[in-house]
Every structure is written in structure tokens, then in C-alpha cells.
XYZ file of C-alpha atoms in Angstrom:
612
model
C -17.898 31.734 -41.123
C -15.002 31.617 -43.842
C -13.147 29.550 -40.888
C -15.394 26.625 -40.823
C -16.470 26.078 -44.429
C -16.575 22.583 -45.816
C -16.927 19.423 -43.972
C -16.995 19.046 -40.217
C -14.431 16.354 -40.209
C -12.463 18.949 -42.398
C -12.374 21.482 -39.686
C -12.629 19.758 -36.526
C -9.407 21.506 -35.404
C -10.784 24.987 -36.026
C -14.338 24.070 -34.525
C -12.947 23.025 -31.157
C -10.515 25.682 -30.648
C -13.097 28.080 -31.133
C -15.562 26.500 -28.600
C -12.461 26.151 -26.398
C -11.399 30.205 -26.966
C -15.620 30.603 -26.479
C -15.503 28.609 -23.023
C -12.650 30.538 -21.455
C -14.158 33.787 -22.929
C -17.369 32.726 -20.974
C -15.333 31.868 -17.437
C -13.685 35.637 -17.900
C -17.270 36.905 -18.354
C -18.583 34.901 -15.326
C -15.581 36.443 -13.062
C -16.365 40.320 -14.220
C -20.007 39.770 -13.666
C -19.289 38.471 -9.756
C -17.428 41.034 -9.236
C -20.076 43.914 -10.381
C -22.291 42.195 -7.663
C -24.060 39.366 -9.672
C -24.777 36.506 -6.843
C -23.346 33.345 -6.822
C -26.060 31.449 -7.141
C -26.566 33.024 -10.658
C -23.457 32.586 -11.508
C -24.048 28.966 -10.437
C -27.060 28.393 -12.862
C -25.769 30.143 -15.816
C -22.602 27.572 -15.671
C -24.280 24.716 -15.530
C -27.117 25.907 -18.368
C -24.462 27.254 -20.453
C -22.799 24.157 -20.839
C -25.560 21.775 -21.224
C -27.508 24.176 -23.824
C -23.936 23.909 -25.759
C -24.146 20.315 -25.307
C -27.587 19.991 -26.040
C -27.131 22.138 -29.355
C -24.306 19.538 -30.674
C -26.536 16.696 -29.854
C -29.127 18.310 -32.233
C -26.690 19.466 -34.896
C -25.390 15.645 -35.025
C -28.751 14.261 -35.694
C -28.841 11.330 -37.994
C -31.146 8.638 -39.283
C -28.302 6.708 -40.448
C -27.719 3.048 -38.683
C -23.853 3.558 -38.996
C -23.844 6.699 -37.940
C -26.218 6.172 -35.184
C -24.248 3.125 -33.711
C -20.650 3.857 -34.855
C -20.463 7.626 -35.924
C -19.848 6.535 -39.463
C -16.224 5.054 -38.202
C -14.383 8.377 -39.059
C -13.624 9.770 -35.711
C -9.560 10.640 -35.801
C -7.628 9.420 -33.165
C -6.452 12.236 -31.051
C -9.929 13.365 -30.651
C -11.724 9.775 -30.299
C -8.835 9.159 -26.945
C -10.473 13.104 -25.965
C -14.119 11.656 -26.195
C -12.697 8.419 -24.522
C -11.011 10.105 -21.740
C -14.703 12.208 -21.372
C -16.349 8.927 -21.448
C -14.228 7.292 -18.752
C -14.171 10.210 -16.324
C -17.262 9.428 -14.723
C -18.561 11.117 -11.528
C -16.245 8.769 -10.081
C -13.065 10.108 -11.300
C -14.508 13.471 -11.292
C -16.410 13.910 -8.565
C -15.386 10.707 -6.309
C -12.165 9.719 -6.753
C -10.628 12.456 -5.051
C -13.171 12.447 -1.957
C -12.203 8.277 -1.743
C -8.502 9.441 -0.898
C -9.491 12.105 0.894
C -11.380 9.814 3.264
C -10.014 6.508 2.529
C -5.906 7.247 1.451
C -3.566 4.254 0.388
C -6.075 2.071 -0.165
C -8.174 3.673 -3.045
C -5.219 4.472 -4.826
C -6.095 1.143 -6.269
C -8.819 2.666 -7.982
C -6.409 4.773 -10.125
C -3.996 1.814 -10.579
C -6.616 -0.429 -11.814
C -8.212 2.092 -13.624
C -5.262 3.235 -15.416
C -3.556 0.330 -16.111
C -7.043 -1.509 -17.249
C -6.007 0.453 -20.662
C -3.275 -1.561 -21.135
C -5.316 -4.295 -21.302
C -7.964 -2.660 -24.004
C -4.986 -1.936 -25.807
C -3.144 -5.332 -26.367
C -6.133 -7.707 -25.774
C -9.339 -6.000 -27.155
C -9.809 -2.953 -28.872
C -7.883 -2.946 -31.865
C -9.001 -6.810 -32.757
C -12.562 -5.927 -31.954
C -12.180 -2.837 -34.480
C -11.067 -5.055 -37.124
C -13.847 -7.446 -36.471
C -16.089 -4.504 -37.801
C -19.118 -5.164 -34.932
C -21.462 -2.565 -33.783
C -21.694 -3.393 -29.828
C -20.050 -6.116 -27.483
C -22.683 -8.506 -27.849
C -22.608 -7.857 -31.519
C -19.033 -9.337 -31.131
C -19.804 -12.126 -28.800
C -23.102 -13.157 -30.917
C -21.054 -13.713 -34.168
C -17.443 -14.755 -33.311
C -19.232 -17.865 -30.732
C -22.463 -18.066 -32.934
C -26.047 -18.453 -31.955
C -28.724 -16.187 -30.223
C -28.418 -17.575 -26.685
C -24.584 -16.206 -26.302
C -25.698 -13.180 -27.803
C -28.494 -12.979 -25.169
C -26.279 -13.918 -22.275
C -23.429 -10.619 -23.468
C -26.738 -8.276 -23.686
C -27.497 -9.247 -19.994
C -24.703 -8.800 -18.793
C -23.834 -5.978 -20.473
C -27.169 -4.328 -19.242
C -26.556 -5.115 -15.158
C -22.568 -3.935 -15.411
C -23.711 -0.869 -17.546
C -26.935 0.132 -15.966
C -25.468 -0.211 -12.576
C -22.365 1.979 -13.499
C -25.479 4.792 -15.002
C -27.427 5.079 -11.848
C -23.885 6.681 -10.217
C -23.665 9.067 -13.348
C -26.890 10.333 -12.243
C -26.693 10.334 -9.019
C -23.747 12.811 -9.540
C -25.661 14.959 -11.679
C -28.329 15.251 -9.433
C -25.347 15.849 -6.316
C -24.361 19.160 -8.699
C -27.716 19.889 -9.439
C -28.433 20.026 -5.788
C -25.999 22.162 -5.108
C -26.042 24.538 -8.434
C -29.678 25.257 -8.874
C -30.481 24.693 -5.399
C -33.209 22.333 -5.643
C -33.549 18.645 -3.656
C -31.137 15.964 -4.578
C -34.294 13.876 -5.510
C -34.968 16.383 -8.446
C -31.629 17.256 -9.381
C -31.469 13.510 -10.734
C -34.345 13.919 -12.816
C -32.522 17.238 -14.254
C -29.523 15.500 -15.095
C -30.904 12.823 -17.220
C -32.445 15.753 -19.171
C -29.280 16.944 -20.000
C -28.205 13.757 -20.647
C -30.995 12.443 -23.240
C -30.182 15.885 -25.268
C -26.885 15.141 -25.743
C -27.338 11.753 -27.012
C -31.147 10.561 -27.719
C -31.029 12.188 -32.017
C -27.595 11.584 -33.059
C -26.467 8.514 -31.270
C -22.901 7.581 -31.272
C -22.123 10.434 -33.628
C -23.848 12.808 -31.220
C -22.448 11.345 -27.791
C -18.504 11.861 -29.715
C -18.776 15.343 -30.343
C -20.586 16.320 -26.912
C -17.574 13.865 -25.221
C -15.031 16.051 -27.142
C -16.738 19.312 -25.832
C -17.139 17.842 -22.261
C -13.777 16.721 -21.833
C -12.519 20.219 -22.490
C -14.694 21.600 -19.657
C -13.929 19.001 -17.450
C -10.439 19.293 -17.511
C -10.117 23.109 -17.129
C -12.213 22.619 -14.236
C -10.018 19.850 -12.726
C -7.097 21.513 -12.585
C -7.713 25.607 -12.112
C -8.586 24.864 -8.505
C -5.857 22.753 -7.426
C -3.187 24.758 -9.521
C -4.758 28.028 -7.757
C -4.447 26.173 -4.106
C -1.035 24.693 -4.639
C -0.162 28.901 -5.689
C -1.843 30.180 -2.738
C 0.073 27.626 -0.428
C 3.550 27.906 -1.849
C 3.705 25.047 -3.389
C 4.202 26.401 -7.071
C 1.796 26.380 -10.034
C 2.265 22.746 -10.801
C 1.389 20.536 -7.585
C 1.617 16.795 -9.077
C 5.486 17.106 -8.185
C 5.541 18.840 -4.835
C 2.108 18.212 -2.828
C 4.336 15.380 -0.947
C 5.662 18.498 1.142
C 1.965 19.459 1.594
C 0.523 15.830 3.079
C 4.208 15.885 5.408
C 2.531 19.376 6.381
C -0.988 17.783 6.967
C 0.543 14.783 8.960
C 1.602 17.096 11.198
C -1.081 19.166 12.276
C -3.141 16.108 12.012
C -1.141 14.597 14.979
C -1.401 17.732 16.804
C -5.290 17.740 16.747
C -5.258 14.202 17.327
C -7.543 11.394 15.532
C -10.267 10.395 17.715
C -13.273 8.719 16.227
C -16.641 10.772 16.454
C -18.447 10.245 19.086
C -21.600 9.987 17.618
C -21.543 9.027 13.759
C -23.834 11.113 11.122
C -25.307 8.792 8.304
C -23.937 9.044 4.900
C -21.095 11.166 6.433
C -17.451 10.423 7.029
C -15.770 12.176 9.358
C -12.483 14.353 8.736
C -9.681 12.115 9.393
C -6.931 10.474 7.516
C -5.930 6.303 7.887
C -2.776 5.381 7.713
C -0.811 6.302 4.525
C 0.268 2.762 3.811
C -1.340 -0.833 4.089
C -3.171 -1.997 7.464
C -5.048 -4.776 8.868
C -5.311 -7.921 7.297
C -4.734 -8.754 3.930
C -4.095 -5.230 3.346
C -1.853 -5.293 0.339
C -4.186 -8.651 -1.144
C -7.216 -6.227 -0.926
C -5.069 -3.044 -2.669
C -4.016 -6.028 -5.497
C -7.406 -7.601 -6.155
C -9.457 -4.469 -5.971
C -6.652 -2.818 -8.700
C -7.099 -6.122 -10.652
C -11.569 -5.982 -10.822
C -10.723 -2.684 -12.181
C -8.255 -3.157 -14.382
C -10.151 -6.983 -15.790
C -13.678 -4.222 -15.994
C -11.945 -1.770 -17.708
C -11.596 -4.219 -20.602
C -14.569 -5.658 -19.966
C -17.002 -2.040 -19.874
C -18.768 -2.298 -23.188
C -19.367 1.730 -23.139
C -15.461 2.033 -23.785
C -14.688 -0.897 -26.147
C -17.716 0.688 -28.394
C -15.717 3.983 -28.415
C -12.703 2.271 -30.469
C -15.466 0.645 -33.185
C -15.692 4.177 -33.931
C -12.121 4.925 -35.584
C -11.301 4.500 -39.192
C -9.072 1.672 -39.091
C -7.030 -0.357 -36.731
C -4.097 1.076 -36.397
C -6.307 4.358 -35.526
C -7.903 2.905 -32.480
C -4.095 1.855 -31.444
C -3.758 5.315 -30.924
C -6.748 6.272 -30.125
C -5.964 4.026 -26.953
C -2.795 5.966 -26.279
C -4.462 9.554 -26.258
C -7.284 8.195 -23.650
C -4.504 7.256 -20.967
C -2.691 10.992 -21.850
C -5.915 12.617 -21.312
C -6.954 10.349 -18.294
C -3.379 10.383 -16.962
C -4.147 14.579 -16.917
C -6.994 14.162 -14.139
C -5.810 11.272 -11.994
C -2.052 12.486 -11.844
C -4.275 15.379 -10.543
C -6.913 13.557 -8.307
C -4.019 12.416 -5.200
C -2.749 16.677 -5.456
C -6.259 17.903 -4.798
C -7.158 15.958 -2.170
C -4.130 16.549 0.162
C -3.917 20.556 -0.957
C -7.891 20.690 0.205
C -7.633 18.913 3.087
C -5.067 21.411 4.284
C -6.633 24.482 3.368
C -9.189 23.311 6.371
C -6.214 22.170 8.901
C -3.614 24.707 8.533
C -4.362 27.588 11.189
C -1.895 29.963 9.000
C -4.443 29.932 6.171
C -7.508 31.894 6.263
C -9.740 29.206 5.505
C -8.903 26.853 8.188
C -11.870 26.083 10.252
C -10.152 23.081 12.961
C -9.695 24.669 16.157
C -11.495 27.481 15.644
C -14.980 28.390 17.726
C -17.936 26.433 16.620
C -19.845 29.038 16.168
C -17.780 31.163 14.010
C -17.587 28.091 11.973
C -20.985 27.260 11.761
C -21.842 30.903 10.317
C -19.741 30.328 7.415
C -21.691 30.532 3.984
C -20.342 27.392 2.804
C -21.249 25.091 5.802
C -24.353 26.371 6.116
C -25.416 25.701 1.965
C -23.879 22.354 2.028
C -25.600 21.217 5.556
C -29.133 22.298 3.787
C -28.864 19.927 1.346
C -27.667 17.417 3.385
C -24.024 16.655 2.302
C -22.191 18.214 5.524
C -22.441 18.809 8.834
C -21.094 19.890 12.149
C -21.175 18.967 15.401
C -19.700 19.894 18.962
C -20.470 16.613 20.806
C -17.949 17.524 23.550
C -19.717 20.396 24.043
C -15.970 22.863 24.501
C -17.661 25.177 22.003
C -14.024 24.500 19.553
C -15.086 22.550 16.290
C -12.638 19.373 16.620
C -11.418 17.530 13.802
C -13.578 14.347 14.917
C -16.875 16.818 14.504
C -16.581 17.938 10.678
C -18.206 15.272 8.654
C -18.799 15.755 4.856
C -20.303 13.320 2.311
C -17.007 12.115 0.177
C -18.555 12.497 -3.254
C -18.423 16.586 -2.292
C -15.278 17.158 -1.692
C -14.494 18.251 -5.259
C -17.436 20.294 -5.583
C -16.622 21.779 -2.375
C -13.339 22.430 -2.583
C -13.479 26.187 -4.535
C -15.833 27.319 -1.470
C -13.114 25.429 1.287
C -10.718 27.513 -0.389
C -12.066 30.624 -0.240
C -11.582 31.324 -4.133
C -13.948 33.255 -6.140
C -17.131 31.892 -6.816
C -17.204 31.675 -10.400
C -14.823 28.757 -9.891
C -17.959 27.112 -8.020
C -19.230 27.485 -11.086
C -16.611 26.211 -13.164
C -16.150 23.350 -11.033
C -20.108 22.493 -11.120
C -20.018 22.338 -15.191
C -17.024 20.625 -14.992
C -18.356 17.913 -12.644
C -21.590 17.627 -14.675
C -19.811 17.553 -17.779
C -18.138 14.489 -16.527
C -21.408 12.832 -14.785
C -23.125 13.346 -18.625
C -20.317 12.408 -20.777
C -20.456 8.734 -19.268
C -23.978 8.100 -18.652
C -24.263 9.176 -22.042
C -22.091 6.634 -23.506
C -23.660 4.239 -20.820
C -27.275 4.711 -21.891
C -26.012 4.293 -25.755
C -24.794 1.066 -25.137
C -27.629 -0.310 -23.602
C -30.080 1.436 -25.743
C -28.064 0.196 -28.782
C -27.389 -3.171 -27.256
C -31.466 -3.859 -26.801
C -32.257 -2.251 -30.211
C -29.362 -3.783 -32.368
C -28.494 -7.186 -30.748
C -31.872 -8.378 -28.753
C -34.830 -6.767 -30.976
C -32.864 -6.317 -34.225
C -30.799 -9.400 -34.357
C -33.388 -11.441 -32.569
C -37.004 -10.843 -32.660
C -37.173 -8.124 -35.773
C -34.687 -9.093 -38.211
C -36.247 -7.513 -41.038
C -37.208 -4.250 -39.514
C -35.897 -1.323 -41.358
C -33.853 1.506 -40.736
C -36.236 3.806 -39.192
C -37.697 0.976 -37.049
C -34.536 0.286 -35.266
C -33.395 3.928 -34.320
C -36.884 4.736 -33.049
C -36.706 1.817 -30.553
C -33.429 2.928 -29.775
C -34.938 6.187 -28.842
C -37.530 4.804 -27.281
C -34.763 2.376 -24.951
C -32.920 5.446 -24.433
C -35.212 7.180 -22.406
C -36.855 4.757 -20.677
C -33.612 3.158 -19.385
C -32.983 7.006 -18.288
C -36.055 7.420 -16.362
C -35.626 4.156 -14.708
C -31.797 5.050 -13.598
C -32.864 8.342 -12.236
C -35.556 6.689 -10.395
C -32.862 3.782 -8.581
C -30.487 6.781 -8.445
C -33.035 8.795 -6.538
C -33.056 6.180 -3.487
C -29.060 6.725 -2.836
C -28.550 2.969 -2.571
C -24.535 3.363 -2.205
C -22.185 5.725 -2.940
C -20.781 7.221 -6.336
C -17.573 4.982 -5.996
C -19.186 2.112 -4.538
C -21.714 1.651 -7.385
C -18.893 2.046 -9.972
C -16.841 -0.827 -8.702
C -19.957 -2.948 -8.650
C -20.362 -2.301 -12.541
C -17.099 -2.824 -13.072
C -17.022 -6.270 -11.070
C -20.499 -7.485 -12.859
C -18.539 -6.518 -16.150
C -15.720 -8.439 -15.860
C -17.352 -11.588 -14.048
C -19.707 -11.779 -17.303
C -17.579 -11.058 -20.286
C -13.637 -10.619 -19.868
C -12.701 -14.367 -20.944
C -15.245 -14.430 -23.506
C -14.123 -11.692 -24.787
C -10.229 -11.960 -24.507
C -9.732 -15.645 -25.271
C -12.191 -14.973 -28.209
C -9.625 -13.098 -29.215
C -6.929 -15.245 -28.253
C -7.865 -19.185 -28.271
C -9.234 -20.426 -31.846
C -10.703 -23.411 -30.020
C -13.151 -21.348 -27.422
C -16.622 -22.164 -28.555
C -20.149 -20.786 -27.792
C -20.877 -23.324 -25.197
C -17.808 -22.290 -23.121
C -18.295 -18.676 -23.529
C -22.082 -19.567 -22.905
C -20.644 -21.013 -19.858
C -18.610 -18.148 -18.955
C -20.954 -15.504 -19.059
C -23.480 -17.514 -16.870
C -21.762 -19.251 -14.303
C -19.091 -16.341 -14.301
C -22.233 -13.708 -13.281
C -23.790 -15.523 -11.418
C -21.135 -16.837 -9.281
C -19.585 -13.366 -8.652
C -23.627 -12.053 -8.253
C -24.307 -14.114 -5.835
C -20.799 -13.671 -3.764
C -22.129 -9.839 -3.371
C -25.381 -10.692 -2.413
C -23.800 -12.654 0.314
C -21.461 -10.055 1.847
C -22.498 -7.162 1.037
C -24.547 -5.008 3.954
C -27.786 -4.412 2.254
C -29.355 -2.854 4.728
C -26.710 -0.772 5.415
C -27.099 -0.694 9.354
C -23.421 -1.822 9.945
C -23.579 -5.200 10.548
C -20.776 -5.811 8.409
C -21.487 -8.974 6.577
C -24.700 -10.405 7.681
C -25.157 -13.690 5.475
C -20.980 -14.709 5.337
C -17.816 -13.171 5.767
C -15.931 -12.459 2.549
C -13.113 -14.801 1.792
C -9.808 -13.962 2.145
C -10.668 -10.216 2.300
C -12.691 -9.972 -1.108
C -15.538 -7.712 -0.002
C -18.044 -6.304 -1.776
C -16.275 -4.158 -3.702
C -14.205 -6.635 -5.405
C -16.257 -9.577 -6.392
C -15.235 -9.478 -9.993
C -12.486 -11.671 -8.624
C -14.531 -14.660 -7.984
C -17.058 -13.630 -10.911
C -13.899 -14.157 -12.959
C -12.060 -17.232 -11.483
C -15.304 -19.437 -12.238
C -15.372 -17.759 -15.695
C -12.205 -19.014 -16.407
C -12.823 -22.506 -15.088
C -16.095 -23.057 -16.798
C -15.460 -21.525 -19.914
C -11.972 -23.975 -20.246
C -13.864 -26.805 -18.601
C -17.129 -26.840 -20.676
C -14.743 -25.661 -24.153
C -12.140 -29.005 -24.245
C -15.519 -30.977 -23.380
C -17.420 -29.603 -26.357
C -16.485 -29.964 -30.138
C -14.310 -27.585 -31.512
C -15.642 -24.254 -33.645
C -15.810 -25.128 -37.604
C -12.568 -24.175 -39.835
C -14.578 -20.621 -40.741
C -14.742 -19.643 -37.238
C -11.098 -20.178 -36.378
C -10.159 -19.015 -39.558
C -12.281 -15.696 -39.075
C -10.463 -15.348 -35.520
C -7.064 -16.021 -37.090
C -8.208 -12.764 -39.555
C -9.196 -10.914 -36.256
C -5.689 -10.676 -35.124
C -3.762 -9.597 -38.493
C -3.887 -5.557 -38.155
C -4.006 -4.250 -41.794
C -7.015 -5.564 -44.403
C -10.658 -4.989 -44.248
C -12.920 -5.684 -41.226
C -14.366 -9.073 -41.178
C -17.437 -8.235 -40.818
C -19.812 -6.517 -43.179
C -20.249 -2.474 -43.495
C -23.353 -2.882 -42.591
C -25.065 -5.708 -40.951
């Protein structure tokens, strides 16, 4: 105990490196009980408890009544470990889970993903979070309400802020319940409703203080779990123990064998599934390098835009802190997605490559179809196999697999020890919680500070406000594990919606409120509405609801801007309306330009209030 007396913040160091020492100590102890005969589906369960009762323990032990430490964690979270619960934040089930299973399926083109992703940092770091820091606001709309003035804008950034945010949630749990599924083997439609318990522990008592430690902690399991598989593949296949600079031998490899089984489409498609083959490696079809540019540029424009990742840098204790709290997120998100490309070629592989043990292409259907691994993930419905020819050989147009498993799947495709199932399981939920956590905290906070605090209740007090929070919190929950439930669209898919609906509503009227003195509320009013709804209604229009394959049944998307990258027209009539209706309106009074002249000096004290 001598190690961690005194304050938390004192000892941070020493606290984490213990839990890390702990965690690894708990994977060795996993690996000796499988191999005294402990099944793997208990060594399944006890990853995926152990980690959430750890998670669920911080959330209680950073418990607070406080309103700044509810909504900001008291604004002392260092750097180095605010870009760790960042980076925890921002790998979603997307980048976790997803992102991988998109390039396994869908190559060159959702390399975009990481592009935009990535470089959407770069943005949050020169146009947004370290002015928005100084500001001294609690939540986005907190920002928008008092830089442009009035309740309606403040209304119109808690909107939008709620579709982009609660749309981007619903995925988070919908890759909880995917692990769940698989873990504790129960139905997908429970697993959700298992995940959003985990989730509400971790952040319903202690708020933004509670959600930054649990990040911390998650991003540590997440991480390990990224990269032991793919560094234990790359081994296996003699590529060396770091694959990020020699998997391009490995795709050459898969090119290869892929040519010699040949790339026929399935003769009878499988709903929800994709089927085993690769596209081309670079651009095809038309506008094939506009679509890779506009879909990087939604995702870089939501990036700055999500209002669960600007809140993480109101956290910091100063400006120049959430400067580099911006440059440890892209180290510790540059770790997983320098990763993502690696795993997704080295997996693919171990299925093709008939010198590898594991390879299952070629090989007699049957003998396939008694493997342990195709038959658990065909009962829950995320695989399956099929010999439509009827030659009794499993072709490589009759595997199909559900892309948001092929992360999750990969330790079993491998043929490694199970307890790296397991490993990979926590690590995937870890990720799933980490951002619906943040997620559900801004909303929550977004509905209880800006629309019931700031707008109906202004005098309620202190206890008032963080039980509606609470209250938000887990209704908001419920309702995203209900819309979750239905499987709408896919993990990636519903991510680049939220990012599109974020950046049609709020990137001008939050950068040029930044940036342009003379942007007023009814432009940014202006923005936010036209800009949503605009970019709203351009998905309604081409996007196939109904999912039977007519491709776009109302219009055809313009210029190749499909549904996954509306945020480009959401944003184009931002810009025009907020300029437009701005130099037609008067001008903001001298205080407001000269509080946005403050915003943009780095050193002094925040403009607003500690406490407002």
C-alpha cells in the first residue's frame, strides 16, 4: 500500500503500471489454466468479466457529486494519459472490431477510413481543441450557446450533437453485444443489453472523471489485444515479430494464391455476409479516387466535429496541455491503425495458404465444416459455408463471414491458443465500452447541462443536475441497445453516418467561431439547420433503406457521394448559409469579438467562468 499513498493524481504512474503488471499476470494465468484442461468457453467468460468488474470498480471508486468533476474531471487530467483515454475513446468497435474486417472485404477503398480518421486530428489540433479549452466550456453546445449567444443556437448544437452521437452509440453496442454473442454464448439480441451494463458502470457515478480513468484502463487492454495476435501470426508465417514493415510480402503471397483459386462471385449470396474475396488493390470504377477523397474528407471534417472527443481536451489543465494531449492520441491511435492494414492481410492468409495448417480453401467441405470454429461462429449467425457447386471442395466463393468478425475471429482462424480468444474478446469490448461511454456522457451531459440546465432549470442545484444526468444516461442506453438490437447497418456503416451528421451540423460553426470575429448566431443558426438538414435529407434519398439491393431507390447519388459520405453536402450548404445569412445580418457586439480574439491567445485564464 506504501506504493500508492497520497493523492491519485500523485501516483497515477504507479497505479497504472500495477493494473498493467496485474493484466498480463491475469493473461499468464488464463494460458496455465487452458492448458490444465479449463474449457474455452470459461476462459471466454472470465476475460470478459474480469475486465468489466475492473472497469466497473474504477467507475465506482471515481464517484463524485461534484459538477466539475462530473462534466470535466476537475480539468487535471495530464496529458500523456488524457491522449491514452483519447485514443480509448476514439477506438470504437469500428477501429477495433471493424476497421480491419472493411479492408479485409473492401481493400483500397476503406483505407480512407484510416486517412480521414487519422488526419481528422490534425484538424482538432490547429482548429479546435486547444481554443475550445481556453474558452473554459463544459460541452460543444456549451461552446456554441455562449460564443453565438441565445438559447435557439444552443438548441440547434444539442440536436445535432444528439443524432451524430447517438447514431455513432448504437454501433458501440452493437459491438458489444457481437462479443457478447460470441464470449458468453448467448443471442446477439441479449448480448446488447449486456454491454450497455457494462457500459453504465463504468460511467453512470463518476461522470467524466469516471469515463477517464476506465478509458486509461481500456486502452491498455485494447492495445495488448490488438497487437499479440498479429505479432504471433506475422512469427508463425516468417514474417518477423514486427509485421507493419513487411506484411507487403504477405498480400504479394495472398495475390497469388488468390489468382490460383480464382474470384468468382457466389452463386447464391447469404444476407449480412460477404463473401471471401479481395477487389482490386487500387482505385476502380467511376469516380474511384473522388469517392476515396470525399469519404477521407467526412471523416476527417467529423473528427473535428464529434463532440465526445472535443469534450476529452476540456478536461486538461491548461492549453498548452491539451496541445499535447492531441499529440499522444494520434501516437496511441497511430499504434492500432498502423496495425489494422497488417492484420487483415496476415489473417486472410492463414485461411488461403495450403502450407499452413489452418488453411481451409481447397480443402473437403466436410472436413471444413467439422472445424470448432466454423461451427460456433455459424450458430450465432456471423459465418457460414456453402458448397453450391456441389464438388464437395469448399471454394473461395463459398466462405462468407460477417466483416465486423474478422478480428474476433482471427485467434480461432489461426489456430492459436484460446486464451487469446479471450484476450481478443476483452480487448474488443474494452474498445466497444470506452466510446459508447464517452458517447452516452456527452449526450447525457449535453441534455442535463445545456437543454434542462441552461434552459428550462436554471436555478436547479447541484444535486438536481447530476441526477438527471443519471437519469439521461441510462435511458439514452436502453434506447441505443434497443435500435442496436434490430442490426439496421453495419458497425462501419453506422459510424460514418455519425460522423457525416456531425460535421454537416457543427464543423463551420464551430471552426469559423473560432476563426471569423464577424460569424454571428444567425449564421451559425443557419449552419447547423440548413447544414443537417440538407446532408439528412441527401441520405434519406440514396441510401437503400430497405436494404433489398436496389441500390438507390429514390435518386442516384451525385457525383459518387453515397450514403456513406453525405457530410459532404451536409457541409457545402453549411458553409454557404452560414456566410450567406452572416454578411446579411449585423455584426456580433465589440464583447463577442473581443472574447473570440481572447479565444485564440494560448496562455491566460479561460474565458469563461470556473464554474458556470
Amino acid at each position: 500500500m506504501a506504493l500508492i499513498q497520497g493523492r491519485f493524481l500523485d501516483n497515477i504512474g504507479r497505479v497504472y503500471g500495477i493494473y498493467t503488471g496485474g493484466f498480463i499476470a491475469f493473461i499468464i494465468l488464463m494460458a496455465i489454466l487452458e492448458q490444465l484442461g479449463v474449457g474455452a468457453d470459461t476462459i471466454g467468460i472470465l476475460f470478459v468479466a474480469f475486465t468489466i468488474a475492473i472497469y466497473a470498480l474504477i467507475g465506482w471508486l471515481s464517484r463524485t457529486m461534484e459538477v466539475d468533476a462530473y462534466y470535466v474531471a476537475g480539468r487535471q487530467v495530464p496529458a500523456v494519459y488524457n491522449g491514452m483515454a483519447t485514443a480509448a475513446d476514439w477506438m470504437s468497435g469500428a477501429s477495433f472490431v471493424a476497421l480491419a474486417g472493411g479492408i479485409y472485404f473492401g481493400g483500397y477503398g476503406y483505407m480512407a477510413f484510416i486517412v480521414g480518421w487519422t488526419g481528422g486530428y490534425v484538424l482538432v489540433n490547429s482548429l479546435m481543441a486547444p481554443y475550445l479549452r481556453k474558452f473554459g466550456c463544459y460541452t460543444v453546445p456549451d461552446y456554441i450557446g455562449t460564443r453565438y449567444g441565445g438559447n435557439l443556437a444552443r438548441f440547434c448544437a444539442v440536436v445535432v450533437l444528439v443524432v451524430a452521437s447517438f447514431t455513432y452509440v448504437t454501433a458501440q453496442i452493437n459491438a458489444t453485444g457481437t462479443i457478447a454473442a460470441r464470449a458468453l454464448h448467448i443471442p446477439f439480441s441479449v448480448g446488447v443489453w449486456f454491454g450497455l451494463l457494462g457500459i453504465l458502470l463504468c460511467s453512470m457515478l463518476g461522470g467524466m472523471r469516471a469515463v477517464t480513468w476506465t478509458q486509461v484502463a481500456q486502452y491498455i487492454v485494447l492495445i495488448i489485444a490488438y497487437l499479440v495476435p498479429v505479432i504471433w501470426m506475422s512469427n508463425v508465417q516468417g514474417f518477423g515479430i514486427i509485421p507493419h514493415f513487411t506484411y507487403g510480402e504477405a498480400a504479394s503471397t495472398l495475390s497469388q494464391f488468390e489468382a490460383q483459386y480464382g474470384l468468382n462471385p457466389p452463386a447464391e449470396a447469404i444476407a449480412g455476409l460477404s463473401v471471401l474475396t479481395t477487389p482490386h488493390t487500387g482505385p476502380v470504377g467511376e469516380y474511384a479516387e473522388w469517392k476515396f477523397v470525399t469519404l477521407a474528407l467526412s471523416m476527417m471534417a467529423g473528427t473535428a466535429s464529434l463532440p465526445h472527443i472535443l469534450m476529452r481536451y476540456f478536461t486538461t489543465p491548461s492549453v498548452r496541455s491539451a496541445r499535447r494531449s492531441v499529440a499522444w492520441s494520434l501516437l496511441f491511435i497511430f499504434l492500432l491503425y498502423f496495425t489494422a492494414p497488417a492484420l487483415a492481410t496476415l489473417t486472410k492468409l492463414q485461411l488461403l495458404d495450403p502450407s499452413l495448417p489452418t488453411a481451409i480453401i481447397g480443402k473437403p467441405f466436410e472436413e471444413v465444416a467439422s472445424l470448432a470454429w466454423i461451427q460456433n461462429w455459424s450458430s450465432v449467425g456471423f459465418l457460414a459455408i456453402a458448397d453450391q457447386n456441389a464438388d464437395g471442395i469448399l471454394q473461395l466463393n463459398e466462405f462468407f463471414m460477417r466483416p465486423d468478425i474478422v478480428v474476433l475471429a482471427t485467434p480461432e482462424i489461426a489456430g492459436l491458443p484460446y486464451v487469446i480468444s479471450g484476450l481478443v474478446a476483452a480487448g474488443g469490448m474494452a474498445a466497444a465500452m470506452s466510446t459508447a461511454d464517452g458517447l452516452l456522457l456527452a449526450i447525457a451531459n449535453a441534455l442535463s447541462h445545456d437543454l434542462y440546465y441552461k434552459m428550462i432549470d436554471p436555478k436547479a442545484d447541484t444535486s438536481v443536475r447530476l441526477i438527471v444526468a443519471r437519469i439521461l444516461l441510462i435511458c439514452i442506453g436502453a434506447l441505443g441497445a434497443l435500435i442496436a438490437s434490430l442490426q439496421l447497418t453495419g458497425i462501419l456503416g453506422a459510424v460514418a453516418w455519425a460522423f457525416c451528421f456531425a460535421c454537416s451540423g457543427l464543423f463551420f460553426p464551430l471552426t469559423l467561431g473560432v476563426w471569423w470575429k464577424r460569424a454571428n448566431r444567425q449564421g451559425a443558426i443557419a449552419g447547423m439547420i440548413i447544414g443537417f438538414l440538407a446532408g439528412s435529407l441527401y441520405l434519406y434519398l440514396v441510401n437503400d433503406w430497405d436494404g433489398a439491393g436496389a441500390a438507390y431507390p429514390i435518386m442516384s447519388p451525385w457525383i459518387g457521394l453515397d450514403n456513406l459520405r453525405f457530410g459532404i453536402v451536409g457541409m457545402a450548404a453549411s458553409l454557404v448559409s452560414m456566410v450567406v445569412v452572416t454578411l446579411m445580418t449585423p455584426a456580433p457586439d465589440e464583447e463577442i469579438q473581443r472574447m473570440v480574439e481572447d479565444t485564440r491567445v494560448p496562455v491566460g485564464p479561460p474565458i469563461l467562468a470556473a464554474k458556470h
